Amino acid sequence: MDAQQFREAAISSIDEIVKYYDTIEERPVLPSVEPGYLRKLLPQEAPQDGEAWADIQKDIESKVLPGITHWQSPNFLAWFPSSSSFPAMLGEMYSAAFTGAAFNWICSPVVTELETIVLDWLARAFALPSSYLSTGPTRGGGVIHGTASEAIATVMVAARDKYLREATAHITDEEEREEAIAQRRTRLVALGSTATHSATKKAAQIAGVRFRAVPVYARDGYKMTGAELRKMIDALHAKGLEVFYLTATLGTTDTCAIDDLESIADVLAEVAPETLSPEQKRDGQGEIWVHVDAAYAGAALVCPEYHHLTPVLARFHSFNTNLHKWLLVNFDCSLLYVRNRTWLTDALSVSLAILKNAHTDSGLVTDYRDWQIPFGRRFRSLKVWFVIRTYGIRGLQAHIRKHVKFAEDFGGMLQTRPDLFEVVTGPRFALTVFRVKAKTEAATVEEINALTQKTYDGVIADGQIFLSSTVVGGLFAIRHCPATPFVQEHHIKKHFDILVAAAEKTLSGV
């Protein structure tokens, strides 16, 4: 493909993408294909000779789109959104054109410097404590990772190494210290809650440490509390185990609950303060790294009405949020902020002779390869820059507030039919969790769960909208999250009418 052919193909492709978005609501939100559908449509071997772009492009409609779940559809309400925008797409296009591994500053200085700048912009927009700024008092800063799971795995590795390094600092012999670290590592435990995303458990598997979940309860709004955390830490210490890491959550996956961050910080200030002496760290009383996972709900921090949630973050070690969920930057783009960059670089920095250059040696530049597990990295900050400049902070605030209002409207609609629905939690951060109401007060939890499950299955089978379900506190519930870019007020009424019809059908026994 030469430059002229590329120009023609690009124009045709953009026209097709625009048409796709213009007509996305007309497509069933879920594909109807069966597993293995694509193998039947494609040849067994790669083509020996090149094909014309026009022939390749035809296969988008005939072979690719039948297997697409339409995440940008206003009828997609499942899980959390994976939003996008045209400015972000343009950023990806330019990034692909400028492609490079970008593992250190000299690879392309703008890749590093723009990332630092836009993350500082967003840290200020989110009202994060100054310790998370690249120019802050603690040598903190932000870095773009692919996903929250990657960010959590990264900080857990950094937390593990920091804990073990401090616990064995008194050992001067290198082999003896290596043996002590290996022994101590067998006692390490990472904590989350029973509402924490599975990313924390997976990170513990990667880091080679144990994982335990602090229980959450309906009486506490399904949020982790300091009191329950203390019980877990005390129980683990009694068994000779050492807690080194905790994921707290701002917006849990099931219900968008916010863990009781203040009480968590207060408990840890007592049982694992940063001011522990070297002797205490040596004896198994090390500091506990706290990472705040705000993968979805963190986007709402762009609005001042949520800024009251951020001061407590100064008491923790790291924070992440995904722009690709709710802030119009297409997948993948997860922001990770740390209070002190040295915690990452001490754990993840590896130097090779081939990487040596005057700029890195000067200490005046950031090499983001030392802030992540992968070596190479993409120019993700370009799409972030395009989105911020296109919408402005006020435009991003309006985007969040629109969806918050839609969820409040939906919650109000549920309240108009108390004979059909019961709200479990929310609306909170544009998420409402609800279940079907039984005809009789004598109905058991199991019976209500069965009714809700049947209603949910009916909606999915109908295919007009796509929602996800969950189980919280033993309750089977339906999640409604109208946070995709193209959802409008009339769609919310449509969603509600579909759910009403399905619930009425279930309760009538049809």
Coordinates of C-alpha atoms in Angstrom, one line a residue:
M1 CA 0.0 0.0 0.0
D2 CA 1.6 3.3 -1.1
A3 CA 0.8 6.8 0.2
Q4 CA -2.0 7.4 -2.2
Q5 CA -3.6 4.1 -1.6
F6 CA -3.3 4.7 2.1
R7 CA -5.1 8.1 1.7
E8 CA -7.9 6.5 -0.2
A9 CA -8.2 3.6 2.3
A10 CA -8.1 5.9 5.3
I11 CA -10.9 8.1 3.9
S12 CA -13.0 5.1 3.1
S13 CA -12.3 3.6 6.6
I14 CA -13.2 6.8 8.4
D15 CA -16.4 7.1 6.4
E16 CA -17.3 3.5 7.4
I17 CA -16.5 4.2 11.1
V18 CA -18.7 7.3 11.1
K19 CA -21.5 5.3 9.5
Y20 CA -21.0 2.6 12.1
Y21 CA -21.5 5.1 14.9
D22 CA -24.4 6.8 13.2
T23 CA -26.3 3.5 12.9
I24 CA -25.0 1.7 16.0
E25 CA -28.4 1.8 17.8
E26 CA -29.9 -0.1 14.9
R27 CA -27.6 -3.1 15.6
P28 CA -28.4 -5.8 18.2
V29 CA -26.1 -4.9 21.1
L30 CA -25.0 -8.5 21.5
P31 CA -23.8 -10.7 18.6
S32 CA -25.8 -13.8 17.8
V33 CA -22.8 -15.9 16.5
E34 CA -21.9 -19.2 18.0
P35 CA -18.4 -20.1 19.3
G36 CA -16.1 -20.8 16.5
Y37 CA -18.1 -18.9 13.9
L38 CA -15.1 -17.1 12.4
R39 CA -13.0 -20.2 11.7
K40 CA -15.7 -21.3 9.3
L41 CA -15.5 -18.0 7.4
L42 CA -11.8 -17.7 7.0
P43 CA -9.4 -19.8 5.0
Q44 CA -7.2 -22.3 6.9
E45 CA -4.0 -20.7 5.7
A46 CA -2.8 -17.1 5.2
P47 CA -3.1 -15.7 1.7
Q48 CA 0.1 -16.1 -0.4
D49 CA -0.5 -12.9 -2.3
G50 CA -1.7 -9.5 -1.2
E51 CA -5.3 -8.4 -1.6
A52 CA -6.8 -5.1 -2.5
W53 CA -8.0 -2.9 0.4
A54 CA -11.5 -2.8 -1.0
D55 CA -11.8 -6.6 -0.7
I56 CA -10.3 -6.6 2.8
Q57 CA -12.7 -3.8 3.9
K58 CA -15.7 -5.8 2.8
D59 CA -14.9 -8.4 5.4
I60 CA -15.4 -5.8 8.2
E61 CA -19.2 -5.9 7.7
S62 CA -19.5 -9.6 6.7
K63 CA -17.0 -11.2 9.1
V64 CA -15.9 -8.8 11.9
L65 CA -19.1 -6.9 12.9
P66 CA -21.2 -10.1 13.3
G67 CA -18.8 -10.9 16.2
I68 CA -18.7 -7.5 17.8
T69 CA -20.5 -6.6 21.1
H70 CA -21.4 -3.0 20.6
W71 CA -20.0 -1.4 23.7
Q72 CA -20.7 2.2 22.4
S73 CA -24.4 1.4 21.9
P74 CA -26.8 3.3 24.1
N75 CA -28.3 -0.1 24.8
F76 CA -25.1 -1.4 26.3
L77 CA -25.5 -1.2 30.1
A78 CA -23.3 -4.0 31.3
W79 CA -20.3 -4.0 33.6
F80 CA -18.8 -0.6 33.2
P81 CA -18.5 1.4 30.0
S82 CA -15.5 1.3 27.6
S83 CA -16.0 4.6 26.1
S84 CA -14.3 6.3 23.1
S85 CA -14.5 9.5 21.1
F86 CA -13.4 10.7 17.8
P87 CA -10.5 12.8 19.2
A88 CA -9.2 9.7 20.9
M89 CA -9.4 7.7 17.7
L90 CA -7.4 10.4 16.0
G91 CA -4.8 10.2 18.8
E92 CA -4.5 6.5 18.2
M93 CA -4.0 7.1 14.5
Y94 CA -1.2 9.5 15.0
S95 CA 0.3 7.3 17.7
A96 CA 0.4 4.4 15.2
A97 CA 2.1 6.6 12.6
F98 CA 4.8 7.7 15.1
T99 CA 5.2 4.2 16.4
G100 CA 8.2 3.3 18.6
A101 CA 8.9 1.4 21.7
A102 CA 9.5 4.5 23.8
F103 CA 11.1 2.7 26.7
N104 CA 13.2 5.8 27.7
W105 CA 13.2 9.5 27.1
I106 CA 15.6 9.5 24.2
C107 CA 13.4 7.1 22.2
S108 CA 11.0 10.0 21.6
P109 CA 11.2 12.8 24.2
V110 CA 7.7 14.0 23.5
V111 CA 6.2 10.6 24.5
T112 CA 7.6 11.0 28.0
E113 CA 7.2 14.7 28.4
L114 CA 3.6 14.9 27.2
E115 CA 2.6 12.0 29.4
T116 CA 4.1 13.7 32.5
I117 CA 2.3 17.0 31.6
V118 CA -1.2 15.5 30.9
L119 CA -1.1 13.4 34.0
D120 CA -0.3 16.5 36.1
W121 CA -3.2 18.3 34.3
L122 CA -5.5 15.5 35.3
A123 CA -4.1 15.2 38.9
R124 CA -5.1 18.8 39.4
A125 CA -8.5 18.4 37.7
F126 CA -9.1 15.4 40.0
A127 CA -7.9 17.5 43.1
L128 CA -5.4 14.8 44.0
P129 CA -3.0 15.7 46.8
S130 CA 0.1 17.5 45.6
S131 CA 2.2 14.5 46.5
Y132 CA 0.9 12.8 43.4
L133 CA 2.2 15.5 41.1
S134 CA 5.5 15.1 39.2
T135 CA 6.4 18.5 40.7
G136 CA 5.1 17.7 44.2
P137 CA 7.0 17.6 47.5
T138 CA 7.5 13.8 47.6
R139 CA 8.8 13.0 44.1
G140 CA 5.5 11.5 43.1
G141 CA 3.9 11.5 39.7
G142 CA 1.8 9.6 37.2
V143 CA 2.3 7.0 34.5
I144 CA -0.1 5.5 31.9
H145 CA -0.6 1.8 32.1
G146 CA -2.8 -0.4 29.9
T147 CA -5.4 -1.4 32.6
A148 CA -6.1 -1.2 36.3
S149 CA -5.0 -4.8 36.6
E150 CA -1.6 -3.9 35.3
A151 CA -1.4 -1.0 37.7
I152 CA -2.3 -3.1 40.7
A153 CA 0.2 -5.8 39.7
T154 CA 2.9 -3.2 39.4
V155 CA 2.3 -1.5 42.7
M156 CA 2.0 -4.8 44.5
V157 CA 5.4 -5.9 43.2
A158 CA 6.8 -2.5 44.3
A159 CA 5.1 -2.9 47.7
R160 CA 6.5 -6.4 48.2
D161 CA 10.0 -5.3 47.3
K162 CA 9.8 -2.2 49.5
Y163 CA 8.6 -4.3 52.5
L164 CA 11.2 -7.0 52.1
R165 CA 14.0 -4.5 51.5
E166 CA 13.2 -2.6 54.7
A167 CA 12.7 -5.8 56.7
T168 CA 16.2 -7.1 55.7
A169 CA 18.1 -3.8 55.7
H170 CA 20.1 -4.8 58.8
I171 CA 21.6 -7.8 56.9
T172 CA 24.9 -6.8 55.2
D173 CA 25.9 -10.1 53.6
E174 CA 24.3 -10.4 50.2
E175 CA 23.6 -14.1 50.2
E176 CA 22.3 -14.0 53.7
R177 CA 19.9 -11.2 52.8
E178 CA 18.8 -13.1 49.7
E179 CA 18.0 -16.1 51.9
A180 CA 16.2 -14.0 54.5
I181 CA 14.1 -12.3 51.7
A182 CA 13.1 -15.7 50.3
Q183 CA 12.0 -16.9 53.8
R184 CA 10.2 -13.7 54.7
R185 CA 8.4 -13.7 51.4
T186 CA 6.6 -17.0 52.3
R187 CA 4.8 -15.1 55.1
L188 CA 3.6 -12.1 53.1
V189 CA -0.1 -11.5 52.6
A190 CA -1.9 -9.0 50.2
L191 CA -5.3 -7.8 51.2
G192 CA -8.4 -6.7 49.4
S193 CA -12.1 -7.0 50.3
T194 CA -14.7 -9.4 49.2
A195 CA -15.9 -6.6 47.0
T196 CA -12.4 -5.8 45.6
H197 CA -11.9 -6.5 41.9
S198 CA -10.3 -9.9 41.1
A199 CA -7.2 -7.9 39.8
T200 CA -5.8 -7.9 43.4
K201 CA -6.0 -11.6 43.8
K202 CA -4.5 -12.1 40.4
A203 CA -1.7 -9.7 41.3
A204 CA -1.0 -11.7 44.4
Q205 CA -0.6 -14.8 42.3
I206 CA 1.8 -13.0 40.0
A207 CA 3.8 -11.6 43.0
G208 CA 4.0 -15.0 44.6
V209 CA 2.2 -14.0 47.9
R210 CA -0.9 -15.0 49.7
F211 CA -4.2 -13.2 49.3
R212 CA -7.0 -12.7 51.9
A213 CA -10.3 -10.8 51.5
V214 CA -11.7 -8.5 54.2
P215 CA -15.5 -9.2 54.5
V216 CA -18.0 -6.5 53.6
Y217 CA -21.6 -6.3 54.7
A218 CA -24.9 -4.9 53.7
R219 CA -25.1 -3.0 57.0
D220 CA -22.0 -1.1 56.0
G221 CA -23.2 -0.5 52.4
Y222 CA -20.9 -3.2 51.1
K223 CA -17.8 -1.1 51.8
M224 CA -14.7 -2.2 53.7
T225 CA -14.3 -0.6 57.1
G226 CA -11.3 0.0 59.3
A227 CA -12.8 -2.2 62.0
E228 CA -13.1 -5.2 59.7
L229 CA -9.6 -4.5 58.4
R230 CA -8.2 -4.5 61.9
K231 CA -9.8 -7.9 62.7
M232 CA -8.2 -9.4 59.6
I233 CA -4.7 -8.0 60.3
D234 CA -4.8 -9.1 63.9
A235 CA -5.9 -12.6 62.8
L236 CA -3.1 -12.9 60.3
H237 CA -0.5 -11.6 62.7
A238 CA -1.6 -14.2 65.2
K239 CA -0.7 -16.9 62.6
G240 CA 2.7 -15.4 62.0
L241 CA 1.8 -13.9 58.7
E242 CA 2.7 -10.4 57.6
V243 CA 0.4 -8.0 55.7
F244 CA 2.3 -5.8 53.3
Y245 CA -0.3 -4.5 50.9
L246 CA -4.0 -3.5 50.7
T247 CA -6.2 -2.5 47.8
A248 CA -8.9 -0.1 48.9
T249 CA -11.6 0.8 46.4
L250 CA -13.3 4.0 45.4
G251 CA -16.2 2.6 43.4
T252 CA -16.4 -1.2 43.8
T253 CA -17.3 -3.4 40.8
D254 CA -20.5 -4.8 42.1
T255 CA -22.1 -1.6 43.6
C256 CA -19.7 1.3 43.2
A257 CA -19.3 1.4 47.0
I258 CA -16.6 3.6 48.4
D259 CA -14.5 1.9 51.1
D260 CA -14.3 3.8 54.4
L261 CA -11.0 5.3 53.5
E262 CA -10.7 7.5 56.6
S263 CA -11.2 4.6 59.1
I264 CA -8.8 2.4 57.1
A265 CA -6.1 5.1 57.2
D266 CA -6.7 5.5 61.0
V267 CA -6.4 1.8 61.7
L268 CA -3.2 1.5 59.6
A269 CA -1.8 4.6 61.3
E270 CA -2.0 2.5 64.5
V271 CA -1.0 -1.0 63.4
A272 CA 1.4 -0.2 60.6
P273 CA 2.5 3.5 60.7
E274 CA 5.1 4.9 58.3
T275 CA 7.2 5.8 61.3
L276 CA 8.1 2.3 62.3
S277 CA 11.6 1.8 63.4
P278 CA 14.1 -0.4 61.5
E279 CA 13.9 -2.9 64.4
Q280 CA 10.1 -3.1 64.2
K281 CA 10.3 -3.6 60.4
R282 CA 12.8 -6.4 61.0
D283 CA 10.5 -8.1 63.5
G284 CA 7.5 -8.3 61.2
Q285 CA 5.7 -5.0 61.7
G286 CA 6.3 -3.4 58.4
E287 CA 4.4 -0.6 56.8
I288 CA 1.3 -1.6 54.7
W289 CA 1.2 -0.2 51.2
V290 CA -2.3 1.0 50.4
H291 CA -3.4 1.3 46.8
V292 CA -6.7 3.0 46.0
D293 CA -8.4 1.5 42.9
A294 CA -10.8 3.9 41.3
A295 CA -10.8 2.3 37.9
Y296 CA -14.3 3.4 37.0
A297 CA -15.6 5.9 39.6
G298 CA -12.3 7.9 39.6
A299 CA -13.4 9.6 36.4
A300 CA -16.1 11.4 38.4
L301 CA -13.3 13.2 40.4
V302 CA -13.1 15.6 37.4
C303 CA -16.3 17.2 38.9
P304 CA -15.8 19.5 42.0
E305 CA -18.8 17.9 43.8
Y306 CA -16.6 14.8 44.2
H307 CA -13.4 16.5 45.4
H308 CA -14.3 15.9 49.0
L309 CA -13.2 12.3 48.4
T310 CA -9.6 13.1 47.6
P311 CA -7.8 14.6 50.6
V312 CA -7.5 11.2 52.3
L313 CA -5.5 9.9 49.4
A314 CA -2.5 11.8 50.8
R315 CA -2.4 9.1 53.5
F316 CA -2.0 6.3 51.0
H317 CA 0.7 5.2 48.6
S318 CA -0.9 5.0 45.1
F319 CA -4.1 5.6 43.1
N320 CA -5.4 4.6 39.7
T321 CA -8.3 5.3 37.4
N322 CA -9.1 4.3 33.9
L323 CA -9.8 7.0 31.4
H324 CA -11.0 4.3 29.0
K325 CA -14.0 3.5 31.1
W326 CA -15.8 6.8 31.6
L327 CA -13.7 9.7 30.3
L328 CA -13.9 9.4 26.5
V329 CA -10.4 8.0 25.9
N330 CA -10.5 4.7 24.1
F331 CA -9.1 1.5 25.5
D332 CA -6.4 1.1 26.8
C333 CA -5.5 4.0 29.1
S334 CA -5.2 3.5 32.9
L335 CA -3.6 6.3 35.0
L336 CA -1.4 5.2 37.9
Y337 CA -0.2 7.8 40.4
V338 CA 2.3 7.2 43.2
R339 CA 3.4 9.4 46.1
N340 CA 7.0 8.6 45.6
R341 CA 8.4 7.4 42.2
T342 CA 11.4 5.8 43.9
W343 CA 9.2 3.0 45.2
L344 CA 8.5 2.0 41.6
T345 CA 12.0 2.5 40.2
D346 CA 13.7 0.7 43.1
A347 CA 11.7 -2.4 42.3
L348 CA 11.5 -2.2 38.5
S349 CA 14.6 -0.6 37.3
V350 CA 16.9 -2.8 35.2
S351 CA 20.0 -1.3 33.5
L352 CA 21.6 -2.6 30.4
A353 CA 24.6 -1.3 28.5
I354 CA 22.6 -0.8 25.4
L355 CA 20.3 1.6 27.2
K356 CA 23.0 3.8 28.5
N357 CA 22.7 7.5 27.3
A358 CA 23.7 10.9 28.6
H359 CA 20.2 12.0 29.3
T360 CA 19.3 9.1 31.5
D361 CA 22.7 9.3 33.2
S362 CA 22.1 13.0 34.0
G363 CA 19.1 12.1 36.1
L364 CA 17.2 15.0 34.5
V365 CA 14.7 12.8 32.6
T366 CA 12.1 10.2 33.4
D367 CA 12.4 6.8 31.9
Y368 CA 8.9 5.3 32.2
R369 CA 10.1 1.8 31.5
D370 CA 11.1 1.8 35.2
W371 CA 7.5 2.6 36.3
Q372 CA 5.9 -0.5 34.7
I373 CA 6.3 -4.2 34.2
P374 CA 6.6 -4.2 30.4
F375 CA 9.7 -2.8 28.8
G376 CA 8.3 -0.9 25.8
R377 CA 5.4 1.4 25.8
R378 CA 3.0 3.2 23.4
F379 CA 2.3 6.9 22.9
R380 CA -1.0 6.8 24.8
S381 CA -0.7 10.4 26.1
L382 CA -1.4 11.8 22.6
K383 CA -5.1 10.6 22.7
V384 CA -5.4 11.9 26.2
W385 CA -4.1 15.3 25.1
F386 CA -6.5 15.4 22.1
V387 CA -9.5 14.5 24.3
I388 CA -8.7 17.1 27.0
R389 CA -8.1 19.8 24.4
T390 CA -11.2 19.0 22.4
Y391 CA -13.7 18.8 25.3
G392 CA -12.0 20.8 28.0
I393 CA -12.4 20.1 31.6
R394 CA -15.9 21.6 31.6
G395 CA -16.9 19.3 28.7
L396 CA -15.6 16.2 30.6
Q397 CA -17.6 17.4 33.7
A398 CA -20.7 17.7 31.6
H399 CA -20.2 14.2 30.2
I400 CA -20.0 12.7 33.8
R401 CA -22.9 14.7 35.1
K402 CA -25.1 13.7 32.2
H403 CA -24.8 10.0 33.1
V404 CA -25.1 10.6 36.8
K405 CA -28.5 12.4 36.1
F406 CA -29.6 9.5 33.8
A407 CA -29.0 7.0 36.6
E408 CA -30.9 9.2 39.1
D409 CA -33.8 9.4 36.6
F410 CA -33.7 5.6 36.3
G411 CA -33.6 5.1 40.1
G412 CA -36.6 7.4 40.3
M413 CA -38.4 5.3 37.7
L414 CA -37.8 2.1 39.7
Q415 CA -39.3 3.9 42.7
T416 CA -42.5 4.4 40.8
R417 CA -43.0 0.6 40.6
P418 CA -42.4 -0.6 44.1
D419 CA -44.6 -3.6 43.2
L420 CA -42.0 -4.8 40.7
F421 CA -38.6 -3.6 41.9
E422 CA -36.4 -3.0 45.0
V423 CA -33.2 -1.0 44.8
V424 CA -30.3 -2.7 46.4
T425 CA -27.8 0.1 46.1
G426 CA -27.5 3.4 44.3
P427 CA -27.8 5.2 42.1
R428 CA -24.1 5.9 42.7
F429 CA -21.6 7.0 40.0
A430 CA -24.3 6.3 37.4
L431 CA -24.8 2.7 38.6
T432 CA -28.0 1.3 40.1
V433 CA -28.3 -2.2 41.5
F434 CA -31.8 -3.6 41.9
R435 CA -33.8 -6.8 42.1
V436 CA -37.3 -7.9 41.4
K437 CA -39.9 -7.6 44.2
A438 CA -41.8 -10.7 45.1
K439 CA -45.6 -10.6 45.3
T440 CA -45.6 -11.7 48.9
E441 CA -43.6 -10.5 51.9
A442 CA -43.2 -14.1 52.9
A443 CA -41.0 -14.9 49.8
T444 CA -37.5 -16.2 50.7
V445 CA -34.2 -14.7 49.5
E446 CA -33.8 -17.8 47.2
E447 CA -37.3 -17.3 45.7
I448 CA -36.6 -13.6 45.1
N449 CA -33.2 -14.4 43.6
A450 CA -35.0 -16.9 41.2
L451 CA -37.5 -14.2 40.1
T452 CA -34.7 -11.7 39.5
Q453 CA -32.6 -14.3 37.6
K454 CA -35.6 -15.2 35.4
T455 CA -36.3 -11.5 34.7
Y456 CA -32.7 -10.9 33.8
D457 CA -32.5 -13.9 31.6
G458 CA -35.6 -12.8 29.8
V459 CA -34.1 -9.4 29.1
I460 CA -30.9 -10.9 27.8
A461 CA -32.8 -13.3 25.6
D462 CA -34.9 -10.5 24.2
G463 CA -31.7 -8.8 23.0
Q464 CA -32.9 -5.2 23.0
I465 CA -30.5 -4.2 25.8
F466 CA -27.6 -5.8 27.5
L467 CA -27.1 -5.6 31.3
S468 CA -24.9 -7.5 33.7
S469 CA -25.9 -9.2 37.0
T470 CA -24.2 -9.7 40.3
V471 CA -24.6 -11.3 43.7
V472 CA -24.1 -9.1 46.7
G473 CA -24.7 -10.3 50.2
G474 CA -26.4 -13.4 48.9
L475 CA -28.8 -11.3 46.7
F476 CA -28.9 -11.9 43.0
A477 CA -29.3 -8.4 41.4
I478 CA -29.3 -6.6 38.1
R479 CA -26.9 -3.7 37.4
H480 CA -27.9 -0.8 35.2
C481 CA -25.1 1.6 34.2
P482 CA -26.1 4.1 31.5
A483 CA -22.6 5.6 30.9
T484 CA -21.9 5.0 27.3
P485 CA -21.2 8.1 25.2
F486 CA -24.4 8.1 23.0
V487 CA -27.0 7.3 25.6
Q488 CA -29.8 9.9 25.9
E489 CA -32.8 10.5 28.1
H490 CA -35.2 8.6 25.9
H491 CA -33.0 5.5 26.1
I492 CA -33.4 5.4 29.9
K493 CA -37.2 5.3 29.5
K494 CA -36.8 2.5 27.0
H495 CA -34.6 0.5 29.3
F496 CA -37.1 0.9 32.1
D497 CA -40.0 -0.1 29.9
I498 CA -38.2 -3.3 28.8
L499 CA -37.4 -4.2 32.4
V500 CA -41.0 -3.5 33.5
A501 CA -42.3 -5.8 30.8
A502 CA -39.9 -8.6 31.7
A503 CA -40.6 -8.3 35.4
E504 CA -44.4 -8.3 34.8
K505 CA -44.0 -11.4 32.6
T506 CA -42.0 -13.2 35.3
L507 CA -44.4 -12.3 38.1
S508 CA -47.4 -13.3 36.1
G509 CA -45.9 -16.8 35.6
V510 CA -46.0 -16.6 31.8

